[in-house]
mmCIF file of C-alpha atoms in Angstrom:
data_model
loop_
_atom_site.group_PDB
_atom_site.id
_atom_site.type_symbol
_atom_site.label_atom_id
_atom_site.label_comp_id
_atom_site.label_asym_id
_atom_site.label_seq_id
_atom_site.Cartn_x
_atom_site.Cartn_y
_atom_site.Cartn_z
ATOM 1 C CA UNK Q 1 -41.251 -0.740 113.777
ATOM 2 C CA UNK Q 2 -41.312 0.523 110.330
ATOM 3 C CA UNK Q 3 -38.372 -0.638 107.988
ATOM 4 C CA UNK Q 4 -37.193 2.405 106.110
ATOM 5 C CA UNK Q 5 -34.386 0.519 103.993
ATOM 6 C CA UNK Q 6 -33.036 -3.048 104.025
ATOM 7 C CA UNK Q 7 -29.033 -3.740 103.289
ATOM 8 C CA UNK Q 8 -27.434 -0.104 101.794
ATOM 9 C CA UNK Q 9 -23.980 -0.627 101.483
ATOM 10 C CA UNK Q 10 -21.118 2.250 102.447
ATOM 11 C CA UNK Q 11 -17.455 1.493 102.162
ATOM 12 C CA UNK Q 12 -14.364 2.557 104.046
ATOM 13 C CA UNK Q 13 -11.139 2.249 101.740
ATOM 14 C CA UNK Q 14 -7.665 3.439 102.939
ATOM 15 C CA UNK Q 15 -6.601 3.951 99.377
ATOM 16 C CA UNK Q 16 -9.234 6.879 98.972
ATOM 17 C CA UNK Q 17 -8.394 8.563 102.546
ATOM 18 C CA UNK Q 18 -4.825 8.759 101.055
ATOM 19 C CA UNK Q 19 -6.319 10.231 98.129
ATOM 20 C CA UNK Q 20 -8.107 12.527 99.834
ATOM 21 C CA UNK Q 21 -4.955 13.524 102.244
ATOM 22 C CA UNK Q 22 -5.626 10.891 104.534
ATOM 23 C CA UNK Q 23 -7.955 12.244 107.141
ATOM 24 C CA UNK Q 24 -7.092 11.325 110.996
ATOM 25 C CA UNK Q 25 -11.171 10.415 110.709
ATOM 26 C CA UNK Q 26 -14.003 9.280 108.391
ATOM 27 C CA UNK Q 27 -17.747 9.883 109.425
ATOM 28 C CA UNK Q 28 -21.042 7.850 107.846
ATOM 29 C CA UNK Q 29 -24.269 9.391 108.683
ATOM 30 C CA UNK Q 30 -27.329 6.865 108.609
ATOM 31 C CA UNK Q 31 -29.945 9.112 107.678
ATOM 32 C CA UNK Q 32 -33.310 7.649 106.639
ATOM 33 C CA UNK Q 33 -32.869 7.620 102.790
ATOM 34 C CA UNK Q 34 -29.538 5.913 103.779
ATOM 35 C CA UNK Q 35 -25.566 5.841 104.927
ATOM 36 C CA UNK Q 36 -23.557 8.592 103.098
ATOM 37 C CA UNK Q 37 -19.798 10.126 103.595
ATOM 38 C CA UNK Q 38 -19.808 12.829 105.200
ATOM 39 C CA UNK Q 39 -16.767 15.520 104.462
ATOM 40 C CA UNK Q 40 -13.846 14.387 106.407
ATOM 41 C CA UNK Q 41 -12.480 16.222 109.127
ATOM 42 C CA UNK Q 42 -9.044 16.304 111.096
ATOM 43 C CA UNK Q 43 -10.229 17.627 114.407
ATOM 44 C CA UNK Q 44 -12.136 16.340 117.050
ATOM 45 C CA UNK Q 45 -14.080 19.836 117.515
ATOM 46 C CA UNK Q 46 -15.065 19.552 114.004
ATOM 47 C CA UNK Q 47 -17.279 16.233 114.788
ATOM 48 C CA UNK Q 48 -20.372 16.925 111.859
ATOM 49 C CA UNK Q 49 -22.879 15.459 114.672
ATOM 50 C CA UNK Q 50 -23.892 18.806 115.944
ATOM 51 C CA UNK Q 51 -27.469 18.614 116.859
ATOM 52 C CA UNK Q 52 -29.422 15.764 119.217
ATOM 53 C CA UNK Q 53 -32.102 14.966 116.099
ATOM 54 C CA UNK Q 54 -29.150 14.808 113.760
ATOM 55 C CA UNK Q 55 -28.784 11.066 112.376
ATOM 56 C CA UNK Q 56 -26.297 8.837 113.891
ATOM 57 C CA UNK Q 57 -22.627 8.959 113.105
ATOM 58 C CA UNK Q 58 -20.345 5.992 112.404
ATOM 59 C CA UNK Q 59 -16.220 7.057 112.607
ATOM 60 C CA UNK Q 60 -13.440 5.502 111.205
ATOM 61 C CA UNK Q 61 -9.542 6.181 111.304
ATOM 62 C CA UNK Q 62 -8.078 5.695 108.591
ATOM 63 C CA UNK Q 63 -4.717 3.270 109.015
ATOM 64 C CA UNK Q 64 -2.862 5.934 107.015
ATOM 65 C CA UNK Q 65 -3.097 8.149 109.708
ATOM 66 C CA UNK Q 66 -1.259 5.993 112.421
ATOM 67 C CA UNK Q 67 -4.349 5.837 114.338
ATOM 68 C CA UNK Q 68 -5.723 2.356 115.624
ATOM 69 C CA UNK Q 69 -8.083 1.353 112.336
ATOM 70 C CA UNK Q 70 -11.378 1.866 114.887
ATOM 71 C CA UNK Q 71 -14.733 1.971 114.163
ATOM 72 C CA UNK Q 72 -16.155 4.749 117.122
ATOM 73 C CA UNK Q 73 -19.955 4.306 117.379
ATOM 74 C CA UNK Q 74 -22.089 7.804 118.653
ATOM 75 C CA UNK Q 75 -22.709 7.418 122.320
ATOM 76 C CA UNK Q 76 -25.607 5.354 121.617
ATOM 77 C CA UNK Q 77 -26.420 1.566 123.040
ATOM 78 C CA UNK Q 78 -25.137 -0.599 120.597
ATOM 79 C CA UNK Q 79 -24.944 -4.354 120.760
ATOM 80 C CA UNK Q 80 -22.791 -7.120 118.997
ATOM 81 C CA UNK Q 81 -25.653 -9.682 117.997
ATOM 82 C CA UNK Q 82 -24.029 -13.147 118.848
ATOM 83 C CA UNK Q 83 -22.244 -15.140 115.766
ATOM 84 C CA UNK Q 84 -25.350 -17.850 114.564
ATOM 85 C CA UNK Q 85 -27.781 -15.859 116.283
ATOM 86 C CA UNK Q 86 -31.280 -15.654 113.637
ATOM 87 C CA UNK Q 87 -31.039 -12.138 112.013
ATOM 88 C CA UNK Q 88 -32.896 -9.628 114.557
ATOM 89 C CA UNK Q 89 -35.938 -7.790 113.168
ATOM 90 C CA UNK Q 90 -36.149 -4.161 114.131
ATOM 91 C CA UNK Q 91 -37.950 -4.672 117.637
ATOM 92 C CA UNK Q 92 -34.862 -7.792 118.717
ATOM 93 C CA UNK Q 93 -32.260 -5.200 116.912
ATOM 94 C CA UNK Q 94 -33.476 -2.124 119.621
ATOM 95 C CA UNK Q 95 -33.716 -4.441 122.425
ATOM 96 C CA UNK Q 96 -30.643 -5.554 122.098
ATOM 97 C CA UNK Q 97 -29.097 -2.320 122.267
ATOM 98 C CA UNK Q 98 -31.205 -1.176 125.093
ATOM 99 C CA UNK Q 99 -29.923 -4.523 127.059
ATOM 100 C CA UNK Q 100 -26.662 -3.776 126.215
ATOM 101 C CA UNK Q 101 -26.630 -0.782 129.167
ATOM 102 C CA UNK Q 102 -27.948 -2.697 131.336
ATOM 103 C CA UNK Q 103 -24.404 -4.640 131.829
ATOM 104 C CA UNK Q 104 -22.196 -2.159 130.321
ATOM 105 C CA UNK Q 105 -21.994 -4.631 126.827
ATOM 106 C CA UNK Q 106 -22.582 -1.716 124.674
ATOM 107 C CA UNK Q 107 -19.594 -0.726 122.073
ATOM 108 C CA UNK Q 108 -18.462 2.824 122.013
ATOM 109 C CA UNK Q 109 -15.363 1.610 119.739
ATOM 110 C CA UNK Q 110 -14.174 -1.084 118.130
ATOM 111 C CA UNK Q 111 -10.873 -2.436 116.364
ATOM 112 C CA UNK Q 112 -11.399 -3.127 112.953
ATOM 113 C CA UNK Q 113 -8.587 -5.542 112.992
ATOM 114 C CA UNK Q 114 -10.771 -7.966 114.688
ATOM 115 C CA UNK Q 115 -14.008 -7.135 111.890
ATOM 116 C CA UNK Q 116 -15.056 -10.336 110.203
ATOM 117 C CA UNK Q 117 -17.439 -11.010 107.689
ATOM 118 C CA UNK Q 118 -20.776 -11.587 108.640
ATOM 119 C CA UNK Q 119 -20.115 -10.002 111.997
ATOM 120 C CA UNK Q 120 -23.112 -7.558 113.178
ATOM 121 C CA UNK Q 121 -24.233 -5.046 115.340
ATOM 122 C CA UNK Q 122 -27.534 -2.971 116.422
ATOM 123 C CA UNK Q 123 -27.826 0.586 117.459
ATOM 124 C CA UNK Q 124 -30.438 2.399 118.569
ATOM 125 C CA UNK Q 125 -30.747 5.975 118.825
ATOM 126 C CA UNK Q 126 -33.896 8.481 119.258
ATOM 127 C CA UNK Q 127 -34.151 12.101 117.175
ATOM 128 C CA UNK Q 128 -36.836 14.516 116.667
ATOM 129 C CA UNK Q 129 -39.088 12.001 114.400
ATOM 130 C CA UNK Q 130 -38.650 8.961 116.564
ATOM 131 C CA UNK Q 131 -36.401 6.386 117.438
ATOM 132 C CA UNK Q 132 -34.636 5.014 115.096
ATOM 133 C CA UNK Q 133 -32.761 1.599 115.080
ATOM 134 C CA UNK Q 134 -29.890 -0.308 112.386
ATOM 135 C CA UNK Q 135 -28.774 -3.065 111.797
ATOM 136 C CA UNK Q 136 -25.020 -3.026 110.821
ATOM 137 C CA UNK Q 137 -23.619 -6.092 108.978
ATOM 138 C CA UNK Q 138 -19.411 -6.695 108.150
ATOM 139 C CA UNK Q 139 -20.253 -8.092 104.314
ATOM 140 C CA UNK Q 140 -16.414 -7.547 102.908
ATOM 141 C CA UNK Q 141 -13.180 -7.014 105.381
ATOM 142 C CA UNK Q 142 -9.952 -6.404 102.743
ATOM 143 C CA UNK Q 143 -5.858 -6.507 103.837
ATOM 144 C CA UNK Q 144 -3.747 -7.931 106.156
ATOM 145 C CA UNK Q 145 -2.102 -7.392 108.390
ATOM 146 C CA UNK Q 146 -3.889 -4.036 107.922
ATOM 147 C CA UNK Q 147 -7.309 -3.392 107.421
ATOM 148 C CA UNK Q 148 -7.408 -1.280 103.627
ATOM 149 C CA UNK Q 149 -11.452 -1.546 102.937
ATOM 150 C CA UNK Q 150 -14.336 -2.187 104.872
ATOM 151 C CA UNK Q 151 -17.785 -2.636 103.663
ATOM 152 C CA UNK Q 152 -20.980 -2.691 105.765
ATOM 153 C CA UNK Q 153 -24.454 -3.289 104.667
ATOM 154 C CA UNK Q 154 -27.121 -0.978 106.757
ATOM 155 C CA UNK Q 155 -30.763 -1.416 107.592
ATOM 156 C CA UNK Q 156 -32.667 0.701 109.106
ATOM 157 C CA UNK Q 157 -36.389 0.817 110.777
ATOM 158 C CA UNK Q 158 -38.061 3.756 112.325
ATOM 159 C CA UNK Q 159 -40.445 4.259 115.837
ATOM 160 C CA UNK Q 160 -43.299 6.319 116.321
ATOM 161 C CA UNK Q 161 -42.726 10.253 115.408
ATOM 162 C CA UNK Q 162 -41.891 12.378 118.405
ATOM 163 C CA UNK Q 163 -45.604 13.702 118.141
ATOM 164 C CA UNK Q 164 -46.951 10.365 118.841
ATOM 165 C CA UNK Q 165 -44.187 9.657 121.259
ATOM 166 C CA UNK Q 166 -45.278 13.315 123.276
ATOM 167 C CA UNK Q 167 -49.178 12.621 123.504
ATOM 168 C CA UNK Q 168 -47.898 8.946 124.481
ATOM 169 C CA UNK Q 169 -46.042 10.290 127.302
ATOM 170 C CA UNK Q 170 -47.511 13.573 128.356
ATOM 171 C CA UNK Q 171 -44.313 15.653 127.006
ATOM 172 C CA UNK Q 172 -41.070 16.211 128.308
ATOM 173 C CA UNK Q 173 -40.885 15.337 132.295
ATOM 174 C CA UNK Q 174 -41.380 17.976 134.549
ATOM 175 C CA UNK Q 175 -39.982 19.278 137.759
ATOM 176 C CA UNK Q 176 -41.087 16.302 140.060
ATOM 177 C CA UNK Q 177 -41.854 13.946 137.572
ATOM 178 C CA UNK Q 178 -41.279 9.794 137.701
ATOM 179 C CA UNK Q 179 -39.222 9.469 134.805
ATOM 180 C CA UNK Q 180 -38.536 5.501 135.200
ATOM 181 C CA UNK Q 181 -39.007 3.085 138.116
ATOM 182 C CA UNK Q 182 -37.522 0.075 139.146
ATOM 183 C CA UNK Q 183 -35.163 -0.385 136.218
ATOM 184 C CA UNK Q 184 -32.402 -2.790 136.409
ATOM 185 C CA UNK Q 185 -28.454 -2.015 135.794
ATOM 186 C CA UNK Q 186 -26.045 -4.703 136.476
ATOM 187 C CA UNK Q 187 -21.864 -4.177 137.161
ATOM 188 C CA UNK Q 188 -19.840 -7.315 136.131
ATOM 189 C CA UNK Q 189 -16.464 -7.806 137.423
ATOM 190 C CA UNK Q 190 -16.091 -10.103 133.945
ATOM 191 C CA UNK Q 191 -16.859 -7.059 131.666
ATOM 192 C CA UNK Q 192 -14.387 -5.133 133.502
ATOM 193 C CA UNK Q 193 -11.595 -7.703 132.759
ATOM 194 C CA UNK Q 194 -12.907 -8.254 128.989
ATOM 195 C CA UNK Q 195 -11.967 -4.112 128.969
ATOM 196 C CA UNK Q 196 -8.328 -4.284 130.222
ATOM 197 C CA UNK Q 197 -9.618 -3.676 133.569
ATOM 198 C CA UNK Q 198 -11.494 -0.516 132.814
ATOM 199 C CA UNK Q 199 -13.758 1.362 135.424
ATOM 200 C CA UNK Q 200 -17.196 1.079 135.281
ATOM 201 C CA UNK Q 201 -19.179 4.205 135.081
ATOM 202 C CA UNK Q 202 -23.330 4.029 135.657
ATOM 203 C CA UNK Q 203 -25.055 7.556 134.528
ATOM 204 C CA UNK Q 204 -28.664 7.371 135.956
ATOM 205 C CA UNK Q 205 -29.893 11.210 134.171
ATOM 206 C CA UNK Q 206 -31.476 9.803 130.964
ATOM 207 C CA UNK Q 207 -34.153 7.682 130.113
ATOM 208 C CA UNK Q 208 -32.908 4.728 131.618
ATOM 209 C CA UNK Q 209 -29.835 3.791 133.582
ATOM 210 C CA UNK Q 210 -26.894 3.348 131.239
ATOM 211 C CA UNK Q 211 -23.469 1.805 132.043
ATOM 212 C CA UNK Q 212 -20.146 2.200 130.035
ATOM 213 C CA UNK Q 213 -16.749 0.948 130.844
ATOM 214 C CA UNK Q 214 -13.314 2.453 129.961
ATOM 215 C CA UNK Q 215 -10.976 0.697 128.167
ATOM 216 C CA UNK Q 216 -8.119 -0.182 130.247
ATOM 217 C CA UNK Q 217 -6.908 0.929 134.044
ATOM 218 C CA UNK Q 218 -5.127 4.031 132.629
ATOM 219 C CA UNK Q 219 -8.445 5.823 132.233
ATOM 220 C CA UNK Q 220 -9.169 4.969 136.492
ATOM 221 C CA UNK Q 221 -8.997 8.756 137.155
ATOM 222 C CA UNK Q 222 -11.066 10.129 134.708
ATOM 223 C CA UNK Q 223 -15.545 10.953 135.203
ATOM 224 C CA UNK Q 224 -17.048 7.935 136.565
ATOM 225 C CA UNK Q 225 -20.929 9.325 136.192
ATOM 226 C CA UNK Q 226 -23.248 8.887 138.855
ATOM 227 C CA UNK Q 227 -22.083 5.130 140.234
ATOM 228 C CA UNK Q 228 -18.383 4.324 139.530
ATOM 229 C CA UNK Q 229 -17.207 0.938 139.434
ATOM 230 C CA UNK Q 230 -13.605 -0.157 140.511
ATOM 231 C CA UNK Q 231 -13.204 -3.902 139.792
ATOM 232 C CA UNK Q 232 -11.107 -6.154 141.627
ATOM 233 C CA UNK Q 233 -8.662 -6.675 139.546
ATOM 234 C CA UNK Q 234 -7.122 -3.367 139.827
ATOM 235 C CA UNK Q 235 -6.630 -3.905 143.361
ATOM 236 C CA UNK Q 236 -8.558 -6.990 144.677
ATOM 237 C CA UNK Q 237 -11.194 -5.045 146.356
ATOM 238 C CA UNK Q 238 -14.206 -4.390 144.067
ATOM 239 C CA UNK Q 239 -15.642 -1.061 144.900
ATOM 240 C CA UNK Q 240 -18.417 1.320 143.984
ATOM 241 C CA UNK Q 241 -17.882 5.666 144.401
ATOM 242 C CA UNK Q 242 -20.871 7.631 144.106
ATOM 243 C CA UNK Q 243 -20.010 10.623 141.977
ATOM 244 C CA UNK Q 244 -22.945 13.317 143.625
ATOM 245 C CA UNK Q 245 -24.722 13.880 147.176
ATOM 246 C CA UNK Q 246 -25.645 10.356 148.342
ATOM 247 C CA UNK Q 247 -27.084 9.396 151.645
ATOM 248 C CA UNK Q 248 -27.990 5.424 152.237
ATOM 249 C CA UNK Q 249 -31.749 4.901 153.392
ATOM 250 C CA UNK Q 250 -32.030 3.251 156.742
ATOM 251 C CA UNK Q 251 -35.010 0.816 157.235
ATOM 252 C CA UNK Q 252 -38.638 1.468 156.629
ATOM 253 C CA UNK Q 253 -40.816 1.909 153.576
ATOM 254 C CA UNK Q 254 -38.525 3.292 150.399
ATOM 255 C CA UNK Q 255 -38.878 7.111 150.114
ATOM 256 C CA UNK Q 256 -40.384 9.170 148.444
ATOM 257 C CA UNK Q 257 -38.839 11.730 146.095
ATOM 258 C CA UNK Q 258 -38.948 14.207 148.768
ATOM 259 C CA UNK Q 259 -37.986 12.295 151.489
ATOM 260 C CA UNK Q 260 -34.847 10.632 149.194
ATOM 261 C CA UNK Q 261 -33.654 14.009 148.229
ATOM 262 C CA UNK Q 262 -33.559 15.153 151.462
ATOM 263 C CA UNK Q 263 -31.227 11.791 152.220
ATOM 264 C CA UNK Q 264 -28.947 12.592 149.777
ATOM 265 C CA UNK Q 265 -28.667 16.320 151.211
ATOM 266 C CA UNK Q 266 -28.036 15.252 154.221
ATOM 267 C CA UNK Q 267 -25.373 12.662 152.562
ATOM 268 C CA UNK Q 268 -21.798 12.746 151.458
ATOM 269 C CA UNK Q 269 -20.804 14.764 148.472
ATOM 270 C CA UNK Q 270 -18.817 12.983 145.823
ATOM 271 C CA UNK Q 271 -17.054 11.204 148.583
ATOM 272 C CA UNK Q 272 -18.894 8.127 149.357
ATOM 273 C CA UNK Q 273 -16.392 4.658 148.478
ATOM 274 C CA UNK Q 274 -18.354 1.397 149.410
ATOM 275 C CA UNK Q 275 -16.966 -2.103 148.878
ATOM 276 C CA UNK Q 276 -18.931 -4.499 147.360
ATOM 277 C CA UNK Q 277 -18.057 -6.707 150.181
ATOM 278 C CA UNK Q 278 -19.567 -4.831 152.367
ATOM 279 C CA UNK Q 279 -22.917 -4.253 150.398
ATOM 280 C CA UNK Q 280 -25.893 -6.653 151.643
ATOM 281 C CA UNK Q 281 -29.071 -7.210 149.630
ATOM 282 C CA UNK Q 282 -31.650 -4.597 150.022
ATOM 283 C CA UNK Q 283 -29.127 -2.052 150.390
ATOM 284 C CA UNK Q 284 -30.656 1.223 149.118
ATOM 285 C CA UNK Q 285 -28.941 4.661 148.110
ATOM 286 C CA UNK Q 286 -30.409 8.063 147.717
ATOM 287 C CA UNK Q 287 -28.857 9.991 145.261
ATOM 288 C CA UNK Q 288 -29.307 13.810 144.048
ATOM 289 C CA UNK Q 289 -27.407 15.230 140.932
ATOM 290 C CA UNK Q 290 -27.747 18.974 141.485
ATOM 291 C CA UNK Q 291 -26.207 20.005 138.049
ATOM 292 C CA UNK Q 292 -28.638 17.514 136.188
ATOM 293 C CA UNK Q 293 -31.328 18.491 138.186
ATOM 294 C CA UNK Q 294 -32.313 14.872 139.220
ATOM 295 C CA UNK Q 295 -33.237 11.874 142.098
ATOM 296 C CA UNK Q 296 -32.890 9.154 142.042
ATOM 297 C CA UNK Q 297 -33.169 6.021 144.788
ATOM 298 C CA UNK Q 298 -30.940 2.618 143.655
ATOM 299 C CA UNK Q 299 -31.649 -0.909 145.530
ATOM 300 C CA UNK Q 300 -29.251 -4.260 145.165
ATOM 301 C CA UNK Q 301 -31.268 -6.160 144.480
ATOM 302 C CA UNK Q 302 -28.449 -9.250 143.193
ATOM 303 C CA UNK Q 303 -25.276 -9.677 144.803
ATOM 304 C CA UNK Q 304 -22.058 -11.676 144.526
ATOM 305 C CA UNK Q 305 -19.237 -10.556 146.357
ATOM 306 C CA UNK Q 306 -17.187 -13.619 145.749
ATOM 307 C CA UNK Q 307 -15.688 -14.558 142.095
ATOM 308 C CA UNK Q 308 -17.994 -13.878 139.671
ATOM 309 C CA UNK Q 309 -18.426 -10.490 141.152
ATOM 310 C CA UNK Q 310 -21.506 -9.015 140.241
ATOM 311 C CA UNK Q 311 -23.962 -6.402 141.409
ATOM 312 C CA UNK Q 312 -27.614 -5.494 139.811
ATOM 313 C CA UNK Q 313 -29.529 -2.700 141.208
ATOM 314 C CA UNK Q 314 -32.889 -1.091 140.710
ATOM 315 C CA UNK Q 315 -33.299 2.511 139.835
ATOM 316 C CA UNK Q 316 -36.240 4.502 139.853
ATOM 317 C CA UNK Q 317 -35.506 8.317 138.799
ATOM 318 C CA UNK Q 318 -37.732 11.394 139.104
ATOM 319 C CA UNK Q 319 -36.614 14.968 137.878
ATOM 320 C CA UNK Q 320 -35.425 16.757 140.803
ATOM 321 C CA UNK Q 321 -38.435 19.601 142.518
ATOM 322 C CA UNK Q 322 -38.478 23.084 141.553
ATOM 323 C CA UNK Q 323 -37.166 25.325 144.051
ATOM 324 C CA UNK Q 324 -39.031 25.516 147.130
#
């Protein structure tokens, strides 16, 4: 990967939000000349990132405006690099991140409170010229026991162009088209407790499988993607729900994008609750996510159903057949 710039610092200061009229948020853009400020903006509707090749935003609320001093990352993987860990170079930085969704590690927000200096974290992101991934590094964390001023130094390398990217990959998938295979996602009962208890929720409709957990139990009832996961600890029974048409395959040679969308069909719809106790190895799943327009056929492939709970699957994905 190409380094575009190496340790650009931008600053968060609660002195100028109250200058400024103390803005519920703050938003840095990492573009590829650098971080800047963007205007600050009250409402959520207002959010500047607008477009999918637009550069990455980082958020920050102010403490001035009674909100919870948190950093909100842009719905990208992003990984906390472990404290004495060497200093990632731009490959280690993006594979971090991508790991990061394969256990549900990645950081959609985080309290400043806890910030400390030295403390980093790399994102990864793609837009229309590539992917892109930074490097975020904590080098001054100000006030007690509120956090006044934060600053970060940025670095930032680049991947191939989309052009390159394209010819690499034939274009955009198509109807029918194997868009990953045999990827692994993994649902830890221990990540689950680390979030308050928060549900688990697995999307399978991008590039890769990617896993996210909510922040505490309250959130239970809201989306839980394609795979939700209810950990024990809300109730002692650890328990996936399949959030589209799922069927389960039933012996014989794993099907074929044809023959798995026709299982899922034929499945339940949105209503399918299985216990990870009762989930054996080699367990597979047809799923079909009609308003994505996608298949997609998951296998456990690890399983412990006892303290540690844990479950890792395989996905493989295709884009779902044009009409017949």
């Amino acid at each position: 990967m190409g380094l575009l710039y190496k340790d650009k610092e931008v600053s968060f200061s609660n002195i100028e939000a109250i200058k400024n009229g103390c803005p519920r948020r703050v938003y840095v853009a990492f573009a590829d000349d650098g971080p800047r400020v963007l205007s600050s903006m009250s409402m959520e509707s207002e959010r500047p990132r607008e477009k999918e090749d637009a550069p990455p935003i980082l958020e920050w609320q102010p403490p001035c405006s009674f909100w919870q001093g948190e950093f909100g990352f842009d719905g990208v993987p992003v990984a906390s690099v472990p404290k004495g860990a060497a200093e990632p170079d731009g490959a280690g930085c993006r594979d971090a991140a991508r790991a990061s969704l394969i256990d549900g590690t990645s950081i959609g927000r985080y309290s400043t409170r806890y910030l400390a200096v030295g403390e980093r974290f790399c994102e990864g992101f793609e837009s229309a010229d590539g992917s892109r991934v930074i490097l975020l590094r904590v080098v001054k964390v100000s006030g007690s026991p509120v956090v006044e001023e934060i600053t970060l130094a940025a670095t930032m390398w680049a991947g191939p162009a989309a052009e390159e990217k394209a010819e690499a990959t034939g274009g955009l998938p198509q109807p029918g088209d194997k868009v990953y295979e045999n990827v692994p996602f993994r649902l830890v009962e221990s990540i689950a407790k680390a979030n308050d208890c928060g549900v688990g929720t697995v999307g399978l409709g991008g590039s890769r499988p990617g896993i996210s957990f909510h922040n505490g139990p309250g959130l239970m009832l809201s989306g839980t993607g394609d795979i939700g996961y209810f950990p024990g600890c809300l109730n002692g029974n650890p328990k996936l729900r399949f959030g589209a048409y799922v069927g389960r395959v039933q012996g014989g040679a794993d099907p074929d994008l044809a023959a798995c969308q026709d299982i899922a069909a034929r499945g339940s719809r949105e209503s399918l609750d299985v216990l990870v106790s009762d989930l054996r190895l080699g367990d597979r799943f047809c799923i079909f996510n009609s308003g994505e327009d996608f298949v997609a056929l998951v296998k456990v492939t690890e399983l412990s159903a006892t303290d540690p709970v844990s479950v890792t699957f395989s996905a493989t994905r295709w884009e779902a057949p044009g009409p017949s």
